[in-house]
Amino acid sequence: MNRMRKGKHGQAMTEYIIIVAIIALAALAVFGLFGDRIRAMIGGAVTDLGGDQSEVDTATETKSADYLKTLGTETTP
């Protein structure tokens, strides 16, 4: 009986991992599609709150698609 319960527990854990992976992929897709718009909105908020305009310009110049292409290929010094 305990053997059967352990098998179901492992199965449930696998299902949770699959669900988390699907949600992560969906989040990446949404950020890829709407990232430029979100970045522009946040840049406007930073400017309104007294941030430096040059920082906003630098952040909004980078396109989301370009950022996603280089994701994981950057090396840290």
PDB file of C-alpha atoms in Angstrom:
ATOM      1  CA  MET A   1       0.000   0.000   0.000  1.00  0.00           C
ATOM      2  CA  ASN A   2       2.816   2.429   0.853  1.00  0.00           C
ATOM      3  CA  ARG A   3       4.506   1.617  -2.438  1.00  0.00           C
ATOM      4  CA  MET A   4       1.401   2.755  -4.320  1.00  0.00           C
ATOM      5  CA  ARG A   5       1.276   6.039  -2.386  1.00  0.00           C
ATOM      6  CA  LYS A   6       4.937   6.814  -3.137  1.00  0.00           C
ATOM      7  CA  GLY A   7       4.363   6.276  -6.849  1.00  0.00           C
ATOM      8  CA  LYS A   8       1.485   8.737  -6.860  1.00  0.00           C
ATOM      9  CA  HIS A   9       3.500  11.277  -4.884  1.00  0.00           C
ATOM     10  CA  GLY A  10       6.289  11.146  -7.467  1.00  0.00           C
ATOM     11  CA  GLN A  11       3.764  11.435 -10.262  1.00  0.00           C
ATOM     12  CA  ALA A  12       2.226  14.537  -8.678  1.00  0.00           C
ATOM     13  CA  MET A  13       5.668  16.133  -8.320  1.00  0.00           C
ATOM     14  CA  THR A  14       6.375  15.509 -12.004  1.00  0.00           C
ATOM     15  CA  GLU A  15       3.069  17.112 -12.938  1.00  0.00           C
ATOM     16  CA  TYR A  16       3.917  20.189 -10.866  1.00  0.00           C
ATOM     17  CA  ILE A  17       7.292  20.481 -12.581  1.00  0.00           C
ATOM     18  CA  ILE A  18       5.628  20.308 -16.004  1.00  0.00           C
ATOM     19  CA  ILE A  19       3.116  22.995 -15.004  1.00  0.00           C
ATOM     20  CA  VAL A  20       5.881  25.289 -13.714  1.00  0.00           C
ATOM     21  CA  ALA A  21       7.842  24.803 -16.958  1.00  0.00           C
ATOM     22  CA  ILE A  22       4.787  25.682 -19.066  1.00  0.00           C
ATOM     23  CA  ILE A  23       4.150  28.814 -16.993  1.00  0.00           C
ATOM     24  CA  ALA A  24       7.804  29.862 -17.325  1.00  0.00           C
ATOM     25  CA  LEU A  25       7.699  29.449 -21.110  1.00  0.00           C
ATOM     26  CA  ALA A  26       4.456  31.417 -21.301  1.00  0.00           C
ATOM     27  CA  ALA A  27       5.974  34.211 -19.197  1.00  0.00           C
ATOM     28  CA  LEU A  28       9.009  34.390 -21.492  1.00  0.00           C
ATOM     29  CA  ALA A  29       6.730  34.581 -24.530  1.00  0.00           C
ATOM     30  CA  VAL A  30       4.650  37.377 -22.988  1.00  0.00           C
ATOM     31  CA  PHE A  31       7.735  39.353 -21.981  1.00  0.00           C
ATOM     32  CA  GLY A  32       9.149  38.838 -25.470  1.00  0.00           C
ATOM     33  CA  LEU A  33       6.008  40.193 -27.096  1.00  0.00           C
ATOM     34  CA  PHE A  34       5.221  43.037 -24.714  1.00  0.00           C
ATOM     35  CA  GLY A  35       8.634  43.770 -23.217  1.00  0.00           C
ATOM     36  CA  ASP A  36       9.228  46.910 -25.269  1.00  0.00           C
ATOM     37  CA  ARG A  37       5.901  48.390 -24.209  1.00  0.00           C
ATOM     38  CA  ILE A  38       6.469  47.485 -20.557  1.00  0.00           C
ATOM     39  CA  ARG A  39       9.979  48.967 -20.651  1.00  0.00           C
ATOM     40  CA  ALA A  40       8.631  52.218 -22.128  1.00  0.00           C
ATOM     41  CA  MET A  41       5.943  52.436 -19.452  1.00  0.00           C
ATOM     42  CA  ILE A  42       8.451  51.836 -16.654  1.00  0.00           C
ATOM     43  CA  GLY A  43      10.816  54.359 -18.237  1.00  0.00           C
ATOM     44  CA  GLY A  44       8.068  56.965 -18.147  1.00  0.00           C
ATOM     45  CA  ALA A  45       7.395  56.210 -14.503  1.00  0.00           C
ATOM     46  CA  VAL A  46      11.104  56.513 -13.665  1.00  0.00           C
ATOM     47  CA  THR A  47      11.264  59.893 -15.377  1.00  0.00           C
ATOM     48  CA  ASP A  48       8.166  61.076 -13.503  1.00  0.00           C
ATOM     49  CA  LEU A  49       9.697  59.985 -10.213  1.00  0.00           C
ATOM     50  CA  GLY A  50      12.838  62.013 -10.847  1.00  0.00           C
ATOM     51  CA  GLY A  51      15.093  59.522 -12.572  1.00  0.00           C
ATOM     52  CA  ASP A  52      17.794  60.449 -15.050  1.00  0.00           C
ATOM     53  CA  GLN A  53      16.522  60.622 -18.647  1.00  0.00           C
ATOM     54  CA  SER A  54      19.754  59.130 -20.039  1.00  0.00           C
ATOM     55  CA  GLU A  55      19.164  55.940 -18.043  1.00  0.00           C
ATOM     56  CA  VAL A  56      15.652  55.701 -19.444  1.00  0.00           C
ATOM     57  CA  ASP A  57      16.902  56.222 -22.996  1.00  0.00           C
ATOM     58  CA  THR A  58      19.518  53.508 -22.590  1.00  0.00           C
ATOM     59  CA  ALA A  59      16.954  51.066 -21.215  1.00  0.00           C
ATOM     60  CA  THR A  60      14.386  51.737 -23.942  1.00  0.00           C
ATOM     61  CA  GLU A  61      16.893  51.497 -26.811  1.00  0.00           C
ATOM     62  CA  THR A  62      17.376  47.778 -26.243  1.00  0.00           C
ATOM     63  CA  LYS A  63      14.643  45.750 -27.918  1.00  0.00           C
ATOM     64  CA  SER A  64      13.170  42.787 -26.073  1.00  0.00           C
ATOM     65  CA  ALA A  65      13.832  40.444 -28.986  1.00  0.00           C
ATOM     66  CA  ASP A  66      17.508  41.411 -28.984  1.00  0.00           C
ATOM     67  CA  TYR A  67      17.705  40.898 -25.232  1.00  0.00           C
ATOM     68  CA  LEU A  68      16.117  37.437 -25.473  1.00  0.00           C
ATOM     69  CA  LYS A  69      18.565  36.449 -28.222  1.00  0.00           C
ATOM     70  CA  THR A  70      21.543  37.282 -26.007  1.00  0.00           C
ATOM     71  CA  LEU A  71      20.012  35.796 -22.868  1.00  0.00           C
ATOM     72  CA  GLY A  72      22.328  33.156 -21.497  1.00  0.00           C
ATOM     73  CA  THR A  73      25.225  33.993 -23.814  1.00  0.00           C
ATOM     74  CA  GLU A  74      26.588  36.845 -21.723  1.00  0.00           C
ATOM     75  CA  THR A  75      29.539  36.096 -19.498  1.00  0.00           C
ATOM     76  CA  THR A  76      30.163  37.777 -16.185  1.00  0.00           C
ATOM     77  CA  PRO A  77      33.654  39.077 -15.444  1.00  0.00           C
TER      78      PRO A  77
END
